[in-house]
Amino acid sequence: MEHFYALNNMSKEELMSYIELTDDCRHEELVLDKQVFVSNLFFEPSTRTRMSFLVAEKKLGMEILDFQVEASSVKKGESLYDTVRTLQAIGSDVCVIRHESDNWLDDVSGIDMPLINGGAGAYAHPSQSMLDAYTIYKEYGRFEGLNIVIAGDIKHSRVAHSNIDMFKTLGANVYVSGAPEFMDENVSVPFVDMDEAVEMADVMMMLRIQHERHESDYGIDSYLNEYGLNLERESRMQDHAIIMHPAPINRGVEIDTRLVECDRSRIFNQMENGVYVRMAIIIKQLLNWRVIDEYQISKR
Ligand code: CP
């Protein structure tokens, strides 16, 4: 059985099945008819991912174990494996984990319980990618032929790394843009200059500078006008084009603050969609691992 860790092995059909189930979660208010315990282990700060998993779990009627890393025996040196194994022994049926390591799954290999990646270092953020895909699909009803530009700190962004693979699988044309020092030589999509990007993009996905993953301070004084989405660049976007951002946002750095909630911004729609996407991810994991069967899902 596979954990929900990265999307690079998922087929287009499988990715689309998450989008369909997300729509069901939104419109049919699905709920579990079985007592299912979940633990959320966040070793890095989070607002959106943690809170939307919590709302998703509550909407599904799950029992949430009140695990706080700072108040746990992790602080006494307990390993990730022993922490997760302990929660399983106590009764957790599924765990959501965010961790600073790219490879935290290696540390819990052998755990016989579904694990959901809430963010792994700079490697992957698959639930964010799923909500990004759902948001774009709601907008355009397709991925084929769309020009999606991911702009910003590509090298240090788990969102960029997850999204590039996923959008390619879904049939979109994916590009990266931003400061040359933030590009990642391991990413195999074309680079476009920001001035060209804004004119050809159907989706401009802006990323913040991931200062916490940098080895030295990066100056931001001229970033907006050199590499960010300022008002002048936004004025050259196609009429139908949308702006996205996984957030948190550094207003006035990668994006002018006046664009964060402009008509073409879908930034807060992304956050709302995150709840339903995370419901779908939980349901699929519980079904795949036979924690529940399909008869234990009903409409509220
Ligand atoms: N987009 C995102 O992962 O935000 P949080 O770090 O607040 O969860």
Coordinates of C-alpha atoms and ligand atoms in Angstrom, one line a residue:
M1 CA 0.0 0.0 0.0
E2 CA 1.3 3.5 -0.8
H3 CA 1.4 6.5 1.4
F4 CA 0.4 9.9 -0.1
Y5 CA 3.9 11.4 -0.4
A6 CA 4.5 12.6 -3.9
L7 CA 2.6 12.8 -7.1
N8 CA 5.3 11.9 -9.6
N9 CA 4.2 8.3 -10.0
M10 CA 0.5 9.2 -10.4
S11 CA -1.2 8.9 -13.8
K12 CA -3.4 11.6 -15.3
E13 CA -6.4 9.4 -14.6
E14 CA -5.5 9.0 -11.0
L15 CA -4.9 12.8 -10.6
M16 CA -8.3 13.5 -12.2
S17 CA -10.0 11.0 -9.8
Y18 CA -8.9 13.2 -6.9
I19 CA -10.4 16.3 -8.6
E20 CA -13.7 14.4 -9.1
L21 CA -13.8 13.3 -5.5
T22 CA -12.9 16.8 -4.4
D23 CA -16.0 18.0 -6.2
D24 CA -18.1 15.4 -4.4
C25 CA -16.7 16.5 -1.1
R26 CA -17.6 20.1 -1.8
H27 CA -21.2 19.4 -3.1
E28 CA -22.3 16.3 -1.2
E29 CA -20.8 17.0 2.2
L30 CA -19.4 13.5 2.6
V31 CA -19.0 12.1 6.1
L32 CA -17.5 8.9 7.5
D33 CA -19.9 6.4 9.3
K34 CA -17.0 4.8 11.3
Q35 CA -14.9 6.1 14.2
V36 CA -11.5 7.0 12.6
F37 CA -8.7 8.6 14.6
V38 CA -6.3 11.0 12.9
S39 CA -3.0 12.6 14.1
N40 CA -1.6 15.7 12.6
L41 CA 2.2 16.0 13.1
F42 CA 3.5 19.4 12.1
F43 CA 7.2 19.7 12.7
E44 CA 7.3 23.0 10.7
P45 CA 5.0 26.0 11.1
S46 CA 1.8 26.0 9.1
T47 CA -1.4 27.9 8.9
R48 CA -3.2 26.8 5.7
T49 CA -2.2 23.2 5.5
R50 CA -2.7 22.4 9.2
M51 CA -6.0 24.3 9.6
S52 CA -7.5 23.0 6.4
F53 CA -6.6 19.4 7.3
L54 CA -8.3 20.0 10.7
V55 CA -11.4 21.4 9.0
A56 CA -11.4 18.6 6.5
E57 CA -11.2 16.0 9.3
K58 CA -13.9 17.7 11.3
K59 CA -16.2 17.8 8.2
L60 CA -15.6 14.1 7.8
G61 CA -16.5 13.5 11.4
M62 CA -13.1 12.1 12.4
E63 CA -11.6 11.9 15.9
I64 CA -8.6 14.2 16.0
L65 CA -5.8 13.3 18.4
D66 CA -4.4 16.5 20.0
F67 CA -0.8 16.0 19.1
Q68 CA 1.5 19.0 19.5
V69 CA 5.2 18.5 18.5
E70 CA 6.4 21.1 21.1
A71 CA 4.5 19.4 23.9
S72 CA 5.4 15.9 22.9
S73 CA 8.3 13.5 23.7
V74 CA 9.8 14.5 20.4
K75 CA 11.4 17.2 22.6
K76 CA 13.0 14.4 24.7
G77 CA 14.6 13.0 21.5
E78 CA 11.9 10.5 20.4
S79 CA 12.4 9.6 16.8
L80 CA 9.8 10.2 14.0
Y81 CA 9.4 6.5 13.6
D82 CA 8.8 5.9 17.3
T83 CA 6.4 8.8 17.5
V84 CA 4.3 7.6 14.6
R85 CA 4.5 4.0 15.7
T86 CA 3.3 5.1 19.2
L87 CA 0.4 7.0 17.8
Q88 CA -0.6 4.0 15.8
A89 CA -0.4 1.8 18.9
I90 CA -2.6 4.2 20.8
G91 CA -5.2 4.1 18.1
S92 CA -4.4 6.6 15.3
D93 CA -5.7 5.2 11.9
V94 CA -4.0 7.8 9.7
C95 CA -1.3 10.5 10.2
V96 CA -0.7 13.8 8.4
I97 CA 3.0 14.8 8.6
R98 CA 4.8 18.0 7.8
H99 CA 8.6 17.8 8.2
E100 CA 11.6 19.8 7.2
S101 CA 13.2 16.7 5.7
D102 CA 12.8 16.0 2.0
N103 CA 12.9 12.3 2.8
W104 CA 11.0 11.9 6.0
L105 CA 9.2 8.9 4.6
D106 CA 12.5 6.9 4.7
D107 CA 12.4 7.4 8.5
V108 CA 9.0 5.8 8.9
S109 CA 9.4 2.9 6.4
G110 CA 7.6 -0.1 7.6
I111 CA 4.8 1.8 9.3
D112 CA 1.6 0.0 8.5
M113 CA -0.8 2.9 8.5
P114 CA -1.7 5.5 5.9
L115 CA 0.6 8.6 6.0
I116 CA -0.2 11.8 4.3
N117 CA 2.5 14.3 3.3
G118 CA 1.6 17.8 4.5
G119 CA 4.9 19.1 3.2
A120 CA 8.4 17.5 2.9
G121 CA 11.4 19.9 3.0
A122 CA 11.8 21.4 -0.5
Y123 CA 10.8 18.1 -2.2
A124 CA 7.0 17.8 -2.2
H125 CA 3.8 19.4 -1.1
P126 CA 1.2 17.1 -2.8
S127 CA -1.9 18.3 -1.1
Q128 CA -1.0 21.9 -2.1
S129 CA -0.5 20.7 -5.7
M130 CA -3.9 19.0 -5.7
L131 CA -5.6 22.1 -4.5
D132 CA -3.8 24.1 -7.2
A133 CA -4.9 21.6 -9.8
Y134 CA -8.5 21.7 -8.6
T135 CA -8.5 25.5 -8.6
I136 CA -7.2 25.6 -12.2
Y137 CA -9.7 22.9 -13.3
K138 CA -12.6 24.8 -11.8
E139 CA -11.4 27.9 -13.8
Y140 CA -10.7 26.3 -17.2
G141 CA -12.3 22.8 -17.2
R142 CA -9.1 21.4 -18.7
F143 CA -5.3 21.4 -18.4
E144 CA -4.3 20.6 -22.0
G145 CA -2.7 23.6 -23.7
L146 CA -2.8 25.9 -20.7
N147 CA 0.4 27.9 -20.1
I148 CA 1.2 27.8 -16.4
V149 CA 4.1 29.9 -15.3
I150 CA 5.5 29.2 -11.8
A151 CA 7.6 32.3 -10.8
G152 CA 9.9 32.8 -7.8
D153 CA 12.1 30.8 -5.6
I154 CA 11.9 27.5 -7.6
K155 CA 15.0 26.0 -6.1
H156 CA 13.7 26.0 -2.5
S157 CA 10.0 25.5 -3.2
R158 CA 8.3 22.1 -2.5
V159 CA 5.2 23.6 -4.2
A160 CA 7.1 24.2 -7.4
H161 CA 8.7 20.7 -7.4
S162 CA 5.4 19.0 -6.8
N163 CA 3.5 21.2 -9.3
I164 CA 5.9 21.0 -12.2
D165 CA 5.6 17.2 -12.5
M166 CA 1.9 17.2 -11.8
F167 CA 0.9 19.9 -14.4
K168 CA 3.1 18.2 -17.0
T169 CA 1.3 14.9 -16.4
L170 CA -2.1 16.7 -16.7
G171 CA -1.1 18.1 -20.1
A172 CA -0.3 21.7 -19.3
N173 CA 2.7 23.7 -20.7
V174 CA 4.7 24.5 -17.7
Y175 CA 7.3 27.3 -17.4
V176 CA 9.4 28.7 -14.6
S177 CA 10.4 32.4 -14.2
G178 CA 12.2 34.6 -11.7
A179 CA 15.7 35.5 -10.5
P180 CA 18.3 33.3 -12.2
E181 CA 19.8 32.3 -8.8
F182 CA 16.5 30.8 -7.8
M183 CA 16.2 28.5 -10.8
D184 CA 16.8 24.8 -10.3
E185 CA 19.0 22.9 -12.8
N186 CA 17.2 19.7 -12.0
V187 CA 13.9 21.1 -13.2
S188 CA 13.3 20.3 -16.8
V189 CA 10.8 22.9 -18.0
P190 CA 11.6 26.1 -20.0
F191 CA 12.6 29.4 -18.4
V192 CA 10.7 32.5 -19.5
D193 CA 11.5 36.1 -18.5
M194 CA 8.8 37.7 -16.3
D195 CA 8.0 40.3 -19.0
E196 CA 7.4 37.6 -21.5
A197 CA 5.7 35.3 -18.9
V198 CA 2.9 37.7 -18.0
E199 CA 1.8 38.0 -21.7
M200 CA 1.6 34.3 -22.4
A201 CA 0.4 32.9 -19.1
D202 CA -3.1 31.5 -18.5
V203 CA -2.0 31.0 -14.9
M204 CA 0.7 33.1 -13.1
M205 CA 1.6 31.2 -10.0
M206 CA 3.8 33.4 -7.7
L207 CA 6.0 32.0 -5.0
R208 CA 7.5 33.7 -2.0
I209 CA 11.2 33.7 -1.3
Q210 CA 11.9 30.8 1.1
H211 CA 14.3 32.7 3.4
E212 CA 14.2 29.9 5.9
R213 CA 15.9 27.5 3.4
H214 CA 18.5 30.0 2.3
E215 CA 22.1 29.8 3.5
S216 CA 22.6 33.6 3.4
D217 CA 20.3 36.7 3.4
Y218 CA 18.7 37.6 0.1
G219 CA 18.0 41.3 -0.5
I220 CA 14.4 42.1 -1.5
D221 CA 14.5 45.8 -2.1
S222 CA 14.3 45.7 -5.9
Y223 CA 12.7 42.2 -6.2
L224 CA 9.2 43.3 -7.0
N225 CA 10.1 45.4 -10.0
E226 CA 12.9 43.0 -11.2
Y227 CA 11.2 39.6 -10.8
G228 CA 7.8 40.1 -9.1
L229 CA 4.2 40.7 -10.3
N230 CA 3.8 44.4 -10.2
L231 CA 0.9 46.5 -11.5
E232 CA 2.6 47.2 -14.8
R233 CA 3.2 43.5 -15.5
E234 CA -0.4 42.6 -14.4
S235 CA -1.8 45.1 -16.9
R236 CA -0.2 43.1 -19.7
M237 CA -1.7 39.8 -18.7
Q238 CA -4.4 38.2 -20.9
D239 CA -7.9 39.2 -19.9
H240 CA -8.8 35.7 -18.8
A241 CA -5.5 34.9 -17.0
I242 CA -5.5 34.3 -13.3
I243 CA -3.1 34.8 -10.4
M244 CA -2.3 32.1 -7.9
H245 CA 0.0 31.8 -4.9
P246 CA 0.2 29.0 -2.3
A247 CA 0.9 31.6 0.4
P248 CA 2.0 32.8 2.9
I249 CA 2.5 35.9 0.8
N250 CA 5.2 38.5 1.2
R251 CA 3.1 41.4 0.1
G252 CA 5.1 43.9 -1.9
V253 CA 7.9 41.5 -2.6
E254 CA 6.9 38.8 -5.1
I255 CA 3.5 40.4 -5.7
D256 CA 2.1 44.0 -5.3
T257 CA -0.3 44.0 -2.4
R258 CA -3.0 45.5 -4.6
L259 CA -3.0 42.3 -6.7
V260 CA -3.5 39.9 -3.8
E261 CA -7.3 40.3 -3.9
C262 CA -7.8 41.7 -7.4
D263 CA -10.4 40.3 -9.8
R264 CA -8.0 37.8 -11.4
S265 CA -6.6 36.6 -8.1
R266 CA -7.6 33.1 -7.0
I267 CA -5.4 33.1 -3.9
F268 CA -8.2 32.8 -1.3
N269 CA -10.1 30.4 -3.5
Q270 CA -7.1 28.1 -3.4
M271 CA -7.3 28.1 0.4
E272 CA -11.0 27.4 0.4
N273 CA -10.5 24.5 -2.1
G274 CA -7.8 23.1 0.1
V275 CA -10.4 21.9 2.6
Y276 CA -12.2 19.8 0.0
V277 CA -9.0 18.5 -1.6
R278 CA -7.8 17.3 1.8
M279 CA -11.1 15.6 2.5
A280 CA -10.7 13.7 -0.8
I281 CA -7.1 12.8 0.0
I282 CA -8.1 11.4 3.4
I283 CA -11.0 9.4 2.0
K284 CA -8.8 7.9 -0.7
Q285 CA -6.1 7.0 1.7
L286 CA -8.6 5.4 4.1
L287 CA -10.2 3.4 1.2
N288 CA -6.8 2.3 -0.2
W289 CA -5.6 1.1 3.2
R290 CA -9.0 -0.5 3.9
V291 CA -9.5 1.5 7.1
I292 CA -13.0 2.1 5.7
D293 CA -15.0 0.7 2.8
E294 CA -17.1 2.7 0.4
Y295 CA -20.3 1.8 2.4
Q296 CA -18.9 3.7 5.4
I297 CA -19.0 7.1 3.5
S298 CA -22.4 8.8 3.4
K299 CA -23.8 12.2 2.7
R300 CA -24.5 14.5 5.6
Ligands
CP1 N1 0.7 26.9 1.4 C1 1.0 26.4 2.7 O1 1.5 25.3 2.7 O2 0.8 27.2 3.7 P1 1.1 26.9 5.2 O3 2.7 26.8 5.3 O4 0.6 28.0 6.0 O5 0.5 25.5 5.5

